[in-house]
JSON list of C-alpha atoms in Angstrom, two decimals:
[
{"chain": "A", "resi": 613, "resn": "UNK", "atom": "CA", "xyz": [11.20, 60.05, 17.21]},
{"chain": "A", "resi": 614, "resn": "UNK", "atom": "CA", "xyz": [14.57, 58.58, 16.55]},
{"chain": "A", "resi": 615, "resn": "UNK", "atom": "CA", "xyz": [15.11, 54.82, 16.76]},
{"chain": "A", "resi": 616, "resn": "UNK", "atom": "CA", "xyz": [18.56, 53.56, 17.67]},
{"chain": "A", "resi": 617, "resn": "UNK", "atom": "CA", "xyz": [19.33, 50.89, 15.00]},
{"chain": "A", "resi": 618, "resn": "UNK", "atom": "CA", "xyz": [22.70, 49.43, 14.12]},
{"chain": "A", "resi": 619, "resn": "UNK", "atom": "CA", "xyz": [24.78, 50.94, 11.35]},
{"chain": "A", "resi": 620, "resn": "UNK", "atom": "CA", "xyz": [23.21, 51.47, 7.97]},
{"chain": "A", "resi": 621, "resn": "UNK", "atom": "CA", "xyz": [19.59, 50.82, 9.14]},
{"chain": "A", "resi": 622, "resn": "UNK", "atom": "CA", "xyz": [19.64, 54.07, 11.08]},
{"chain": "A", "resi": 623, "resn": "UNK", "atom": "CA", "xyz": [20.30, 55.97, 7.81]},
{"chain": "A", "resi": 624, "resn": "UNK", "atom": "CA", "xyz": [17.22, 54.55, 5.98]},
{"chain": "A", "resi": 625, "resn": "UNK", "atom": "CA", "xyz": [14.37, 56.85, 5.14]},
{"chain": "A", "resi": 626, "resn": "UNK", "atom": "CA", "xyz": [10.75, 55.96, 4.41]},
{"chain": "A", "resi": 627, "resn": "UNK", "atom": "CA", "xyz": [11.46, 54.90, 0.76]},
{"chain": "A", "resi": 628, "resn": "UNK", "atom": "CA", "xyz": [13.90, 52.21, 1.84]},
{"chain": "A", "resi": 629, "resn": "UNK", "atom": "CA", "xyz": [11.41, 50.87, 4.33]},
{"chain": "A", "resi": 630, "resn": "UNK", "atom": "CA", "xyz": [8.65, 50.89, 1.69]},
{"chain": "A", "resi": 631, "resn": "UNK", "atom": "CA", "xyz": [10.81, 48.90, -0.74]},
{"chain": "A", "resi": 632, "resn": "UNK", "atom": "CA", "xyz": [11.70, 46.42, 2.01]},
{"chain": "A", "resi": 633, "resn": "UNK", "atom": "CA", "xyz": [8.03, 45.99, 2.93]},
{"chain": "A", "resi": 634, "resn": "UNK", "atom": "CA", "xyz": [7.12, 45.51, -0.75]},
{"chain": "A", "resi": 635, "resn": "UNK", "atom": "CA", "xyz": [9.80, 42.84, -1.24]},
{"chain": "A", "resi": 636, "resn": "UNK", "atom": "CA", "xyz": [8.65, 40.96, 1.90]},
{"chain": "A", "resi": 637, "resn": "UNK", "atom": "CA", "xyz": [5.02, 41.24, 0.85]},
{"chain": "A", "resi": 638, "resn": "UNK", "atom": "CA", "xyz": [5.57, 39.98, -2.72]},
{"chain": "A", "resi": 639, "resn": "UNK", "atom": "CA", "xyz": [7.83, 37.09, -1.55]},
{"chain": "A", "resi": 640, "resn": "UNK", "atom": "CA", "xyz": [5.27, 35.98, 1.04]},
{"chain": "A", "resi": 641, "resn": "UNK", "atom": "CA", "xyz": [2.50, 36.24, -1.46]},
{"chain": "A", "resi": 642, "resn": "UNK", "atom": "CA", "xyz": [4.42, 34.14, -4.05]},
{"chain": "A", "resi": 643, "resn": "UNK", "atom": "CA", "xyz": [5.27, 31.44, -1.47]},
{"chain": "A", "resi": 644, "resn": "UNK", "atom": "CA", "xyz": [1.60, 31.39, -0.35]},
{"chain": "A", "resi": 645, "resn": "UNK", "atom": "CA", "xyz": [0.35, 30.94, -3.96]},
{"chain": "A", "resi": 646, "resn": "UNK", "atom": "CA", "xyz": [2.81, 28.10, -4.63]},
{"chain": "A", "resi": 647, "resn": "UNK", "atom": "CA", "xyz": [1.76, 26.36, -1.42]},
{"chain": "A", "resi": 648, "resn": "UNK", "atom": "CA", "xyz": [-1.89, 26.63, -2.35]},
{"chain": "A", "resi": 649, "resn": "UNK", "atom": "CA", "xyz": [-1.25, 25.13, -5.82]},
{"chain": "A", "resi": 650, "resn": "UNK", "atom": "CA", "xyz": [0.77, 22.27, -4.27]},
{"chain": "A", "resi": 651, "resn": "UNK", "atom": "CA", "xyz": [-1.95, 21.49, -1.69]},
{"chain": "A", "resi": 652, "resn": "UNK", "atom": "CA", "xyz": [-4.68, 21.57, -4.35]},
{"chain": "A", "resi": 653, "resn": "UNK", "atom": "CA", "xyz": [-2.74, 19.15, -6.58]},
{"chain": "A", "resi": 654, "resn": "UNK", "atom": "CA", "xyz": [-2.30, 16.76, -3.65]},
{"chain": "A", "resi": 655, "resn": "UNK", "atom": "CA", "xyz": [-5.98, 17.01, -2.79]},
{"chain": "A", "resi": 656, "resn": "UNK", "atom": "CA", "xyz": [-7.07, 16.23, -6.37]},
{"chain": "A", "resi": 657, "resn": "UNK", "atom": "CA", "xyz": [-4.63, 13.30, -6.56]},
{"chain": "A", "resi": 658, "resn": "UNK", "atom": "CA", "xyz": [-6.13, 11.84, -3.40]},
{"chain": "A", "resi": 659, "resn": "UNK", "atom": "CA", "xyz": [-9.66, 12.27, -4.75]},
{"chain": "A", "resi": 660, "resn": "UNK", "atom": "CA", "xyz": [-8.69, 10.47, -7.94]},
{"chain": "A", "resi": 661, "resn": "UNK", "atom": "CA", "xyz": [-7.21, 7.55, -6.01]},
{"chain": "A", "resi": 662, "resn": "UNK", "atom": "CA", "xyz": [-10.25, 7.35, -3.80]},
{"chain": "A", "resi": 663, "resn": "UNK", "atom": "CA", "xyz": [-12.58, 7.42, -6.83]},
{"chain": "A", "resi": 664, "resn": "UNK", "atom": "CA", "xyz": [-10.54, 4.64, -8.43]},
{"chain": "A", "resi": 665, "resn": "UNK", "atom": "CA", "xyz": [-10.73, 2.56, -5.21]},
{"chain": "A", "resi": 666, "resn": "UNK", "atom": "CA", "xyz": [-14.48, 3.06, -5.10]},
{"chain": "A", "resi": 667, "resn": "UNK", "atom": "CA", "xyz": [-14.84, 1.81, -8.66]},
{"chain": "A", "resi": 668, "resn": "UNK", "atom": "CA", "xyz": [-12.76, -1.28, -7.86]},
{"chain": "A", "resi": 669, "resn": "UNK", "atom": "CA", "xyz": [-14.81, -2.03, -4.71]},
{"chain": "A", "resi": 670, "resn": "UNK", "atom": "CA", "xyz": [-18.07, -1.54, -6.55]},
{"chain": "A", "resi": 671, "resn": "UNK", "atom": "CA", "xyz": [-16.94, -4.00, -9.26]},
{"chain": "A", "resi": 672, "resn": "UNK", "atom": "CA", "xyz": [-16.01, -6.55, -6.60]},
{"chain": "A", "resi": 673, "resn": "UNK", "atom": "CA", "xyz": [-19.36, -6.07, -4.91]},
{"chain": "A", "resi": 674, "resn": "UNK", "atom": "CA", "xyz": [-21.19, -6.63, -8.20]},
{"chain": "A", "resi": 675, "resn": "UNK", "atom": "CA", "xyz": [-19.22, -9.79, -8.82]},
{"chain": "A", "resi": 676, "resn": "UNK", "atom": "CA", "xyz": [-20.01, -11.12, -5.36]},
{"chain": "A", "resi": 677, "resn": "UNK", "atom": "CA", "xyz": [-23.69, -10.35, -5.81]},
{"chain": "A", "resi": 678, "resn": "UNK", "atom": "CA", "xyz": [-23.70, -12.33, -9.06]},
{"chain": "A", "resi": 679, "resn": "UNK", "atom": "CA", "xyz": [-22.04, -15.37, -7.54]},
{"chain": "A", "resi": 680, "resn": "UNK", "atom": "CA", "xyz": [-24.19, -18.37, -6.75]},
{"chain": "A", "resi": 681, "resn": "UNK", "atom": "CA", "xyz": [-24.62, -19.56, -3.21]},
{"chain": "A", "resi": 682, "resn": "UNK", "atom": "CA", "xyz": [-23.24, -23.04, -2.82]},
{"chain": "A", "resi": 683, "resn": "UNK", "atom": "CA", "xyz": [-25.69, -25.76, -1.84]},
{"chain": "A", "resi": 684, "resn": "UNK", "atom": "CA", "xyz": [-25.31, -27.37, 1.56]},
{"chain": "A", "resi": 685, "resn": "UNK", "atom": "CA", "xyz": [-22.39, -29.81, 1.98]},
{"chain": "A", "resi": 686, "resn": "UNK", "atom": "CA", "xyz": [-24.85, -32.62, 2.69]},
{"chain": "A", "resi": 687, "resn": "UNK", "atom": "CA", "xyz": [-26.34, -32.16, -0.81]},
{"chain": "A", "resi": 688, "resn": "UNK", "atom": "CA", "xyz": [-22.87, -31.97, -2.38]},
{"chain": "A", "resi": 689, "resn": "UNK", "atom": "CA", "xyz": [-21.93, -35.20, -0.62]},
{"chain": "A", "resi": 690, "resn": "UNK", "atom": "CA", "xyz": [-24.61, -37.11, -2.52]},
{"chain": "A", "resi": 691, "resn": "UNK", "atom": "CA", "xyz": [-22.71, -36.44, -5.76]},
{"chain": "A", "resi": 692, "resn": "UNK", "atom": "CA", "xyz": [-19.46, -37.67, -4.21]},
{"chain": "A", "resi": 693, "resn": "UNK", "atom": "CA", "xyz": [-20.97, -40.99, -3.07]},
{"chain": "A", "resi": 694, "resn": "UNK", "atom": "CA", "xyz": [-22.70, -41.49, -6.44]},
{"chain": "A", "resi": 695, "resn": "UNK", "atom": "CA", "xyz": [-19.43, -40.93, -8.29]},
{"chain": "A", "resi": 696, "resn": "UNK", "atom": "CA", "xyz": [-17.50, -43.24, -5.91]},
{"chain": "A", "resi": 697, "resn": "UNK", "atom": "CA", "xyz": [-20.15, -45.96, -6.40]},
{"chain": "A", "resi": 698, "resn": "UNK", "atom": "CA", "xyz": [-19.93, -45.55, -10.18]},
{"chain": "A", "resi": 699, "resn": "UNK", "atom": "CA", "xyz": [-16.17, -46.21, -10.23]},
{"chain": "A", "resi": 700, "resn": "UNK", "atom": "CA", "xyz": [-16.13, -48.80, -7.45]},
{"chain": "A", "resi": 701, "resn": "UNK", "atom": "CA", "xyz": [-14.07, -46.89, -4.91]},
{"chain": "A", "resi": 702, "resn": "UNK", "atom": "CA", "xyz": [-14.60, -46.50, -1.18]},
{"chain": "A", "resi": 703, "resn": "UNK", "atom": "CA", "xyz": [-15.32, -43.11, 0.42]},
{"chain": "A", "resi": 704, "resn": "UNK", "atom": "CA", "xyz": [-14.65, -42.84, 4.16]},
{"chain": "A", "resi": 705, "resn": "UNK", "atom": "CA", "xyz": [-15.58, -39.67, 5.95]},
{"chain": "A", "resi": 706, "resn": "UNK", "atom": "CA", "xyz": [-12.67, -38.30, 8.03]},
{"chain": "A", "resi": 707, "resn": "UNK", "atom": "CA", "xyz": [-14.35, -35.15, 9.40]},
{"chain": "A", "resi": 708, "resn": "UNK", "atom": "CA", "xyz": [-17.58, -33.27, 8.82]},
{"chain": "A", "resi": 709, "resn": "UNK", "atom": "CA", "xyz": [-16.15, -30.09, 10.32]},
{"chain": "A", "resi": 710, "resn": "UNK", "atom": "CA", "xyz": [-13.35, -27.71, 9.27]},
{"chain": "A", "resi": 711, "resn": "UNK", "atom": "CA", "xyz": [-10.21, -29.13, 10.85]},
{"chain": "A", "resi": 712, "resn": "UNK", "atom": "CA", "xyz": [-6.53, -28.27, 10.94]},
{"chain": "A", "resi": 713, "resn": "UNK", "atom": "CA", "xyz": [-5.41, -30.94, 8.48]},
{"chain": "A", "resi": 714, "resn": "UNK", "atom": "CA", "xyz": [-8.05, -30.08, 5.85]},
{"chain": "A", "resi": 715, "resn": "UNK", "atom": "CA", "xyz": [-9.77, -27.06, 4.31]},
{"chain": "A", "resi": 716, "resn": "UNK", "atom": "CA", "xyz": [-9.78, -24.22, 6.82]},
{"chain": "A", "resi": 717, "resn": "UNK", "atom": "CA", "xyz": [-11.79, -21.35, 5.39]},
{"chain": "A", "resi": 718, "resn": "UNK", "atom": "CA", "xyz": [-15.11, -19.53, 5.58]},
{"chain": "A", "resi": 719, "resn": "UNK", "atom": "CA", "xyz": [-17.14, -22.28, 3.92]},
{"chain": "A", "resi": 720, "resn": "UNK", "atom": "CA", "xyz": [-18.39, -25.49, 5.50]},
{"chain": "A", "resi": 721, "resn": "UNK", "atom": "CA", "xyz": [-16.51, -28.61, 4.46]},
{"chain": "A", "resi": 722, "resn": "UNK", "atom": "CA", "xyz": [-16.47, -32.35, 4.87]},
{"chain": "A", "resi": 723, "resn": "UNK", "atom": "CA", "xyz": [-13.12, -34.15, 4.52]},
{"chain": "A", "resi": 724, "resn": "UNK", "atom": "CA", "xyz": [-12.87, -37.75, 3.27]},
{"chain": "A", "resi": 725, "resn": "UNK", "atom": "CA", "xyz": [-10.54, -40.34, 1.88]},
{"chain": "A", "resi": 726, "resn": "UNK", "atom": "CA", "xyz": [-11.11, -41.93, -1.48]},
{"chain": "A", "resi": 727, "resn": "UNK", "atom": "CA", "xyz": [-9.64, -45.53, -1.60]},
{"chain": "A", "resi": 728, "resn": "UNK", "atom": "CA", "xyz": [-9.40, -48.10, -4.36]},
{"chain": "A", "resi": 729, "resn": "UNK", "atom": "CA", "xyz": [-7.37, -49.06, -7.41]},
{"chain": "A", "resi": 730, "resn": "UNK", "atom": "CA", "xyz": [-5.08, -46.35, -8.76]},
{"chain": "A", "resi": 731, "resn": "UNK", "atom": "CA", "xyz": [-6.95, -45.69, -12.01]},
{"chain": "A", "resi": 732, "resn": "UNK", "atom": "CA", "xyz": [-10.39, -45.70, -10.44]},
{"chain": "A", "resi": 733, "resn": "UNK", "atom": "CA", "xyz": [-9.31, -43.33, -7.63]},
{"chain": "A", "resi": 734, "resn": "UNK", "atom": "CA", "xyz": [-7.75, -40.92, -10.07]},
{"chain": "A", "resi": 735, "resn": "UNK", "atom": "CA", "xyz": [-10.71, -40.89, -12.43]},
{"chain": "A", "resi": 736, "resn": "UNK", "atom": "CA", "xyz": [-13.26, -40.58, -9.60]},
{"chain": "A", "resi": 737, "resn": "UNK", "atom": "CA", "xyz": [-11.26, -37.75, -7.99]},
{"chain": "A", "resi": 738, "resn": "UNK", "atom": "CA", "xyz": [-11.27, -35.89, -11.28]},
{"chain": "A", "resi": 739, "resn": "UNK", "atom": "CA", "xyz": [-15.02, -36.43, -11.62]},
{"chain": "A", "resi": 740, "resn": "UNK", "atom": "CA", "xyz": [-15.68, -35.28, -8.07]},
{"chain": "A", "resi": 741, "resn": "UNK", "atom": "CA", "xyz": [-13.64, -32.13, -8.58]},
{"chain": "A", "resi": 742, "resn": "UNK", "atom": "CA", "xyz": [-15.55, -31.31, -11.79]},
{"chain": "A", "resi": 743, "resn": "UNK", "atom": "CA", "xyz": [-18.97, -32.01, -10.18]},
{"chain": "A", "resi": 744, "resn": "UNK", "atom": "CA", "xyz": [-18.63, -30.24, -6.82]},
{"chain": "A", "resi": 745, "resn": "UNK", "atom": "CA", "xyz": [-16.23, -27.69, -5.29]},
{"chain": "A", "resi": 746, "resn": "UNK", "atom": "CA", "xyz": [-13.50, -29.83, -3.77]},
{"chain": "A", "resi": 747, "resn": "UNK", "atom": "CA", "xyz": [-9.92, -29.49, -2.64]},
{"chain": "A", "resi": 748, "resn": "UNK", "atom": "CA", "xyz": [-7.61, -32.46, -3.22]},
{"chain": "A", "resi": 749, "resn": "UNK", "atom": "CA", "xyz": [-4.80, -32.72, -0.70]},
{"chain": "A", "resi": 750, "resn": "UNK", "atom": "CA", "xyz": [-2.56, -35.72, -0.97]},
{"chain": "A", "resi": 751, "resn": "UNK", "atom": "CA", "xyz": [-2.29, -38.98, -2.78]},
{"chain": "A", "resi": 752, "resn": "UNK", "atom": "CA", "xyz": [-0.89, -42.11, -1.28]},
{"chain": "A", "resi": 753, "resn": "UNK", "atom": "CA", "xyz": [0.12, -44.87, -3.74]},
{"chain": "A", "resi": 754, "resn": "UNK", "atom": "CA", "xyz": [0.88, -48.43, -2.58]},
{"chain": "A", "resi": 755, "resn": "UNK", "atom": "CA", "xyz": [1.35, -51.05, -5.27]},
{"chain": "A", "resi": 756, "resn": "UNK", "atom": "CA", "xyz": [-2.04, -51.09, -7.11]},
{"chain": "A", "resi": 757, "resn": "UNK", "atom": "CA", "xyz": [-4.02, -49.17, -4.45]},
{"chain": "A", "resi": 758, "resn": "UNK", "atom": "CA", "xyz": [-4.34, -45.43, -3.99]},
{"chain": "A", "resi": 759, "resn": "UNK", "atom": "CA", "xyz": [-5.82, -43.07, -1.39]},
{"chain": "A", "resi": 760, "resn": "UNK", "atom": "CA", "xyz": [-6.65, -39.41, -2.01]},
{"chain": "A", "resi": 761, "resn": "UNK", "atom": "CA", "xyz": [-7.73, -37.06, 0.80]},
{"chain": "A", "resi": 762, "resn": "UNK", "atom": "CA", "xyz": [-10.15, -34.36, -0.27]},
{"chain": "A", "resi": 763, "resn": "UNK", "atom": "CA", "xyz": [-12.59, -31.82, 1.17]},
{"chain": "A", "resi": 764, "resn": "UNK", "atom": "CA", "xyz": [-16.01, -31.02, -0.29]},
{"chain": "A", "resi": 765, "resn": "UNK", "atom": "CA", "xyz": [-17.12, -27.42, 0.18]},
{"chain": "A", "resi": 766, "resn": "UNK", "atom": "CA", "xyz": [-20.58, -25.94, 0.52]},
{"chain": "A", "resi": 767, "resn": "UNK", "atom": "CA", "xyz": [-22.85, -24.02, 2.86]},
{"chain": "A", "resi": 768, "resn": "UNK", "atom": "CA", "xyz": [-24.07, -25.16, 6.26]}
]
């Protein structure tokens, strides 16, 4: 059986073909081994990243579990009115729901204005912020009077 191949290939005997097959086999085998090593490295890198993410998320979950639940806003509000009475400032409730111009987050909030003399308003705002979770928004100063808008946070 004679195969009609171009030029020098028609003069090859079985040893030439064996060497060609061996070269192709070894090259393919080497390429395959390198690919397996590369894929395994990538797989282990992904596993390490995933394990690191799991540790971070577990730490965050533990912190959240240790956090205290805020008391209802109604209970927090009692502190606000007591502090305002102590310093002789007026508290006027603007909104008892989350609104666009005040705190807008996952917690319940009541927004109010604190009005009175500048010193009393500033001191009472500082006391309120240290007693209950509160966001202070803006201060309006007119001569000897001041107004501070704030939101008190809590649960429903």
